[in-house]
Coordinates of C-alpha atoms and ligand atoms in Angstrom, one line a residue:
X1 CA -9.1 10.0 -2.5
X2 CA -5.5 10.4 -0.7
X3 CA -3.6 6.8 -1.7
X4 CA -1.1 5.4 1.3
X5 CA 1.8 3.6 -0.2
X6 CA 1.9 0.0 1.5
X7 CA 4.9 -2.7 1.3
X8 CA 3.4 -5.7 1.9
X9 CA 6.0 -8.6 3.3
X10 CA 4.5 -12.1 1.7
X11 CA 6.4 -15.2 3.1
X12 CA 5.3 -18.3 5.5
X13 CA 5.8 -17.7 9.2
X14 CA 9.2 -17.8 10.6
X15 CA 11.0 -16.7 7.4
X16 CA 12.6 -13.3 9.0
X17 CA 9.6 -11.1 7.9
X18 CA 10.0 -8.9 11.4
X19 CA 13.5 -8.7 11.0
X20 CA 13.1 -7.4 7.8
X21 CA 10.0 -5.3 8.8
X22 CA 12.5 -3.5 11.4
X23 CA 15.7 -2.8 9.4
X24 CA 13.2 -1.5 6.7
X25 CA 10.9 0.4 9.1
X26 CA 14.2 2.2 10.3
X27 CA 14.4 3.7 7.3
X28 CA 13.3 7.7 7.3
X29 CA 10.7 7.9 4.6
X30 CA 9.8 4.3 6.0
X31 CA 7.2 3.4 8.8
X32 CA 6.1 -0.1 10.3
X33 CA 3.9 -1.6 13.4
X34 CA 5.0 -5.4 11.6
X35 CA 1.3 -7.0 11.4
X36 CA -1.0 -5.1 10.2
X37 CA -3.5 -7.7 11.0
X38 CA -4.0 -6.9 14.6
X39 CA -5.6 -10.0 15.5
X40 CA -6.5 -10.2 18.9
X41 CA -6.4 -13.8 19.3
X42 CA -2.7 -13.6 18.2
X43 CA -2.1 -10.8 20.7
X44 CA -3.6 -12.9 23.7
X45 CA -3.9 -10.8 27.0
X46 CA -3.3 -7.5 25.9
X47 CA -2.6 -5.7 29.3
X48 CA 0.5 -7.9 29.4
X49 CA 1.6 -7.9 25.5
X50 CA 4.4 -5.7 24.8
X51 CA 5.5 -3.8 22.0
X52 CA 8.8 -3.7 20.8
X53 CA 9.2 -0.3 21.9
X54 CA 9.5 -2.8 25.7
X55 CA 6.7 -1.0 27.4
X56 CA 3.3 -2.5 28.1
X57 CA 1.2 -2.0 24.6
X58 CA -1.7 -0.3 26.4
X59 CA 1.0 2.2 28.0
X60 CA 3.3 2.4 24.9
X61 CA 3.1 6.3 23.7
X62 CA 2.7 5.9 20.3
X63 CA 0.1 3.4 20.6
X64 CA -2.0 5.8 22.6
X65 CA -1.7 8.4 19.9
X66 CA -3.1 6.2 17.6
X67 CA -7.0 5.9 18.2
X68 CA -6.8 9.7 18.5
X69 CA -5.1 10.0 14.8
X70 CA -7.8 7.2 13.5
X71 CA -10.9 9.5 15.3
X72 CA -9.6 12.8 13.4
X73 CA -10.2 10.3 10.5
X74 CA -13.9 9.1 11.7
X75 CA -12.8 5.5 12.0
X76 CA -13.1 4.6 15.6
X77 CA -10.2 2.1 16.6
X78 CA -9.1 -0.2 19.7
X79 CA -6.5 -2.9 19.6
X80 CA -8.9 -5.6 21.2
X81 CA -10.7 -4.8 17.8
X82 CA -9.2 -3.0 15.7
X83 CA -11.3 -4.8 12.8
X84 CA -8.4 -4.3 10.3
X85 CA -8.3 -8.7 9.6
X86 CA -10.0 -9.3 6.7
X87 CA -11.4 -12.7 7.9
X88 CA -12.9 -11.1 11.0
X89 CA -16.5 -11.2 9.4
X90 CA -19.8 -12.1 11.6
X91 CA -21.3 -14.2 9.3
X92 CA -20.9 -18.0 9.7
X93 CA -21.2 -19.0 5.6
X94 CA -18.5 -16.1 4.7
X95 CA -16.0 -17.2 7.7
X96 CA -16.3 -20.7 5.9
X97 CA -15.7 -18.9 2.6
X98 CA -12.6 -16.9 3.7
X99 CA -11.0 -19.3 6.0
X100 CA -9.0 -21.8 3.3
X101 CA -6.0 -20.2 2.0
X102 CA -5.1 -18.3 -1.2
X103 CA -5.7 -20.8 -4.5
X104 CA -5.6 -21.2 -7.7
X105 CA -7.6 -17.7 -9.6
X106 CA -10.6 -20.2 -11.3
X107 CA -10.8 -21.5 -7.0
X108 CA -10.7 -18.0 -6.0
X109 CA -13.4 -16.7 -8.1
X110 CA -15.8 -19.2 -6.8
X111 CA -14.6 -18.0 -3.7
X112 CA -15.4 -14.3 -4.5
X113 CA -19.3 -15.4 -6.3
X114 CA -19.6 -17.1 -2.9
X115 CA -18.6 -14.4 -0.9
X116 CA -20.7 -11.6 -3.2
X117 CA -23.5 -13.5 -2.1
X118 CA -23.4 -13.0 1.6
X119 CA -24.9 -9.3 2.8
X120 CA -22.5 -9.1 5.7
X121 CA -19.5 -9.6 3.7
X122 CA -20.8 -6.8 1.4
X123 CA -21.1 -4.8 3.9
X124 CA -17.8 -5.9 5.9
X125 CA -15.9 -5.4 3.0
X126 CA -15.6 -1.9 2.5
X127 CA -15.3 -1.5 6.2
X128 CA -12.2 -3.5 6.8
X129 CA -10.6 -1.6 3.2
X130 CA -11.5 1.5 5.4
X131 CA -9.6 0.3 8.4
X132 CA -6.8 -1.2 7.1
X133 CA -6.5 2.5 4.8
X134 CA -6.3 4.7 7.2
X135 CA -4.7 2.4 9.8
X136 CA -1.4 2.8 7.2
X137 CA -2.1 6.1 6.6
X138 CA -2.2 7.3 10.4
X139 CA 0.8 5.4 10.9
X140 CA 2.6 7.1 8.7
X141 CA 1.7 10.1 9.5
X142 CA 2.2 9.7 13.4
X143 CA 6.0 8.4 12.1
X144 CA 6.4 11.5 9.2
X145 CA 6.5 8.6 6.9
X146 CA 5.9 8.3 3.0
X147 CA 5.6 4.3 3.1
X148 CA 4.0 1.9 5.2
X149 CA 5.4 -1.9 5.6
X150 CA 2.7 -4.7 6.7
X151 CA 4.2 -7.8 7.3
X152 CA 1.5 -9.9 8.0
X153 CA 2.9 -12.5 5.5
X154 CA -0.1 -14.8 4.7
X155 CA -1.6 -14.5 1.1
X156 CA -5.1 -14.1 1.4
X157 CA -4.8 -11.1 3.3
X158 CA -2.9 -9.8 0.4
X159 CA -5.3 -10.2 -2.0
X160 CA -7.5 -8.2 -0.5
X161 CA -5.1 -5.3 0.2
X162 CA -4.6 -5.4 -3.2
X163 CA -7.9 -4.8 -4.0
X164 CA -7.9 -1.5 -1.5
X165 CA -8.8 1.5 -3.2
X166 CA -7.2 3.3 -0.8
X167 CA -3.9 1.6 -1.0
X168 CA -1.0 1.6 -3.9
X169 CA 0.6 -2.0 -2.4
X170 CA 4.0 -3.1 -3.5
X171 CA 5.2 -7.0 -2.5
X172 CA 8.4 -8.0 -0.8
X173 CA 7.9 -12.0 -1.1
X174 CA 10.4 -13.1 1.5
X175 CA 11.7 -16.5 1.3
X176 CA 13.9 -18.7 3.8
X177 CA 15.2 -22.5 3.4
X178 CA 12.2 -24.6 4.5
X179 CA 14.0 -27.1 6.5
X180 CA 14.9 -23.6 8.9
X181 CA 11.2 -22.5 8.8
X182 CA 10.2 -26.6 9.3
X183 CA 12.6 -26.4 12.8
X184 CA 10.7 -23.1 14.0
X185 CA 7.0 -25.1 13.4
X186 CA 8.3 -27.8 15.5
X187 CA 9.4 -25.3 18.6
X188 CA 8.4 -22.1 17.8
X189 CA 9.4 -20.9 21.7
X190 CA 13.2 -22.5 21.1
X191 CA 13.6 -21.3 17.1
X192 CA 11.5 -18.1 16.3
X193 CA 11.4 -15.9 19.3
X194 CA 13.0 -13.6 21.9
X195 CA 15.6 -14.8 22.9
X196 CA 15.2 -13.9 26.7
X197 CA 12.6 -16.7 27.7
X198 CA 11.1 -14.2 29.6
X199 CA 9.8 -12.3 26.8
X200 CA 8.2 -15.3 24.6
X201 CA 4.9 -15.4 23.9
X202 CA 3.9 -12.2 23.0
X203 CA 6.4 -10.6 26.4
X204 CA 4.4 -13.3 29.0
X205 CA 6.7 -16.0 28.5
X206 CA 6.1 -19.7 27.7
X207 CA 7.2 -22.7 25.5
X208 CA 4.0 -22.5 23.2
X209 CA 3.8 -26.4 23.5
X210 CA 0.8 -26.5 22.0
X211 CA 1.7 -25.0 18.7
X212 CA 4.5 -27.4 18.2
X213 CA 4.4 -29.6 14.9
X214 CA 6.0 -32.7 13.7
X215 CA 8.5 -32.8 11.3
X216 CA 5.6 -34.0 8.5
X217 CA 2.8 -31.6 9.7
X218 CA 6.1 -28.6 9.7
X219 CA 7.3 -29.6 6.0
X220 CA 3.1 -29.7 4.7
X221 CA 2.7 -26.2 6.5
X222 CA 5.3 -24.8 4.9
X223 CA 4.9 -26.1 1.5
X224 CA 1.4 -24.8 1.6
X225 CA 2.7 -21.2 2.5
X226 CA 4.9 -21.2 -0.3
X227 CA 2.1 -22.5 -3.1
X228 CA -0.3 -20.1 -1.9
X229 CA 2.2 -17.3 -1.9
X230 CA 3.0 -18.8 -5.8
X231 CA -0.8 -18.6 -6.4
X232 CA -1.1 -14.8 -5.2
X233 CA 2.1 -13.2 -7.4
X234 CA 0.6 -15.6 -10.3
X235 CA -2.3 -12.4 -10.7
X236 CA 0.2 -9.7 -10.1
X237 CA 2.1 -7.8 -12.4
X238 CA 5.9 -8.7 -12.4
X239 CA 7.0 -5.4 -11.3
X240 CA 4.8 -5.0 -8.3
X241 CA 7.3 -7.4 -6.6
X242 CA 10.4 -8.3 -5.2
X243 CA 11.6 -11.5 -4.5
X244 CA 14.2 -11.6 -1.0
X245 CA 16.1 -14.5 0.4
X246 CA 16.5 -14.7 4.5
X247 CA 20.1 -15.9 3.8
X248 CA 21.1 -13.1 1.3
X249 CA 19.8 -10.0 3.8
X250 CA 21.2 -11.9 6.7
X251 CA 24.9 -12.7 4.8
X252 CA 24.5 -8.6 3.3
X253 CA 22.4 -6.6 4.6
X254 CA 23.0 -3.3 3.1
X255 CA 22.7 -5.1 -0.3
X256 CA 19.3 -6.4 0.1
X257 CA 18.3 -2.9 1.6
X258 CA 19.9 -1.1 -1.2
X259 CA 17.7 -3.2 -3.5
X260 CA 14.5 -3.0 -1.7
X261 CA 15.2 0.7 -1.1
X262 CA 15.7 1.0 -5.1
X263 CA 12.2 -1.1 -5.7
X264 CA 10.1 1.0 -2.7
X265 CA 11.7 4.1 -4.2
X266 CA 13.1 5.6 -1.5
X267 CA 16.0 7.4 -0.5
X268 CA 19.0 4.8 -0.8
X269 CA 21.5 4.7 1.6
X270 CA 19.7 6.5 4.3
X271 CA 19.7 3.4 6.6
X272 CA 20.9 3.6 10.1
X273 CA 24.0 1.3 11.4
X274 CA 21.9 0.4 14.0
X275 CA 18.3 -0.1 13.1
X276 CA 17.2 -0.8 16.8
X277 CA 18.4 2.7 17.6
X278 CA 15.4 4.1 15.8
X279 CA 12.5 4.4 17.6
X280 CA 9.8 1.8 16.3
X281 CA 6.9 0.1 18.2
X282 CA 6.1 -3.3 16.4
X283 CA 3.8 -6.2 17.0
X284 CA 4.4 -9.6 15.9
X285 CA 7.0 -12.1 16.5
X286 CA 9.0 -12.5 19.6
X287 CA 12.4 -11.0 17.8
X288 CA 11.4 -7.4 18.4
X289 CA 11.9 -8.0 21.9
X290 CA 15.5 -8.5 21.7
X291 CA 18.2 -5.7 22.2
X292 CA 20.4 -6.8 20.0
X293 CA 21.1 -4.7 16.2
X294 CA 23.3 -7.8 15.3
X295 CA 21.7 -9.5 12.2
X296 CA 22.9 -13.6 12.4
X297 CA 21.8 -15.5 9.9
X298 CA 20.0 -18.9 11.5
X299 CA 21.0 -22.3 10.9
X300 CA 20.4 -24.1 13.4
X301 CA 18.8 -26.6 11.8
X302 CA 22.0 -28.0 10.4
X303 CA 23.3 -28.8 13.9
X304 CA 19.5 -29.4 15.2
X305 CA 17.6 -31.9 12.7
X306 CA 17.8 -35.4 12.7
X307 CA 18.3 -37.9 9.5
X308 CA 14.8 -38.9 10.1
X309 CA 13.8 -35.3 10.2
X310 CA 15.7 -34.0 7.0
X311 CA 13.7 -37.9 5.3
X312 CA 10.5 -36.5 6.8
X313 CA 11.2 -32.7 5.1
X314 CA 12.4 -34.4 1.9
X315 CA 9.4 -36.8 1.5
X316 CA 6.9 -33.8 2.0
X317 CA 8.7 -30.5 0.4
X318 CA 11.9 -31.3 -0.6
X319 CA 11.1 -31.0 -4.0
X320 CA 9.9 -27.5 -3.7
X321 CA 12.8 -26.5 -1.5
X322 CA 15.3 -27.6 -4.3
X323 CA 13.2 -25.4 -6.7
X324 CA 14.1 -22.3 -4.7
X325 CA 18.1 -23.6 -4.8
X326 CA 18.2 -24.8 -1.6
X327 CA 19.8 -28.1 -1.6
Ligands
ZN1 ZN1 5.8 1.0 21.7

């Protein structure tokens, strides 16, 4: 059985995983599409959605190549369901049993007895390993690749990648200061997306007001990103992954590369000046939209949040934050 080499970016939403997916995916030896986990809800209306490439996904070249390359394979694919999300089972009692997050390993072997007992998980399971296999393996091979980056993020998904026979699956966990990522949850449009209005919300534009959070909903969402990441590396062993800061790539990139580079091994030093000069076609957030190759590090927040804010983040993740050294 051929084995695809997969990097897997684990960090909460908004910490600079596509950012990091590009620069890496501009690597030679390395290939990327960002999310792996082509979910079709996130996508919305996909005859408007674009890829980072700027064209229209359905028209985008390399995205037409790709359900030929997955049918030379004998794995049928389309992006309204490309069946590659691991929670994307028909069955009512396993969607209940897959929907919490990654937790501790005596909750998640419950979760797995639970799951072993529902025939449509059984029988999605293999399916979705299958998928998600030669999904990495195509794309590689479409980009003359060795190594595939998924930066889907969230943990669950991850634990189930790792558990792909098909896969050898290193980690980059990805972490940024939480009161940053806390700003993004309460105006995702403003603080984690293209910067040309125009092209937020998956290239449509719009403000997204209806994902917006409070301050106390933003700091609980992304302490529970960062325990359930915690709970996932817990199982894994300690040189299967890297730990990156958004700050430290930002501040040097070519050092955080060089590191990552070292830990993938692949080539070092065979990065590009300008990683958006490198043809790529991504899906995922809004950034891959923008032109520019600068890499700013964010902090808005500084200017942005209010006393009342930084009380609220304090009271409900401070604690953790200050664990990771941010203080
Ligand atoms: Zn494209």
């Amino acid at each position: 059985m051929a084995v695809t080499r997969l990097a897997y970016i684990l960090a909460a939403s908004h910490s600079g995983s596509t950012l990091l997916s590009m620069l890496l995916g501009s690597h030679p030896q390395i290939a990327t599409i960002g999310e792996m986990n082509l979910s079709p809800q996130a996508m919305g209306d996909l005859d408007r959605y674009r890829c980072s490439c700027g064209q229209f996904i359905r028209r985008c070249a390399f995205w037409q190549k790709v359900p030929e390359a997955m049918h030379r394979r004998g794995v049928a694919f389309d992006l309204a369901c490309a069946g590659t999300d691991y929670r994307s089972v028909r069955s009512r009692y396993a969607q209940r049993l897959i929907k919490p997050m990654h937790r501790s390993t005596a909750l998640e072997r419950i979760r797995d007895v639970g799951l072993s007992l529902s025939p449509a998980w059984r029988a999605a399971l293999p399916e979705v390993h299958r998928r998600n296999a030669t999904l990495a393996s195509t794309v590689a091979e479409l980009a003359g690749a060795q190594l595939v980056v998924d930066s889907s993020k969230v943990g669950l998904r991850l634990k189930y990648l790792l558990r792909n026979p098909e896969l050898d699956v290193k980690v980059i966990r990805l972490v940024r200061d939480g009161r940053a990522v806390a700003l993004t949850y309460m105006d995702p449009a403003g603080f984690a997306d293209a910067s040309d209005p125009s092209k937020r919300a998956g290239g449509t534009g719009g403000d997204r007001g209806d994902e917006r959070l409070s301050m106390r909903q933003a700091a609980y969402e992304w302490r529970r990103c960062m325990e359930e990441a915690e709970h996932v590396l817990q199982g894994l062993d300690r040189s299967r992954w890297i730990e990156v800061r958004y700050e430290d790539y930002c501040s040097d990139p070519d050092a955080t590369l060089d590191r990552l580079h070292r830990f993938l091994d692949v080539e070092p030093g065979g990065q590009p000046r300008e990683f958006r000069s490198v043809e790529q076609h991504i899906v995922g957030n809004g950034m891959r939209l923008d032109t520019t190759s600068e890499i700013r590090l964010d902090e808005r927040w500084r200017e942005i949040l209010t006393e009342p804010d930084l009380q609220a983040f304090d009271a409900g993740a401070g604690r953790l934050n200050r664990r990771y050294g941010y203080e």
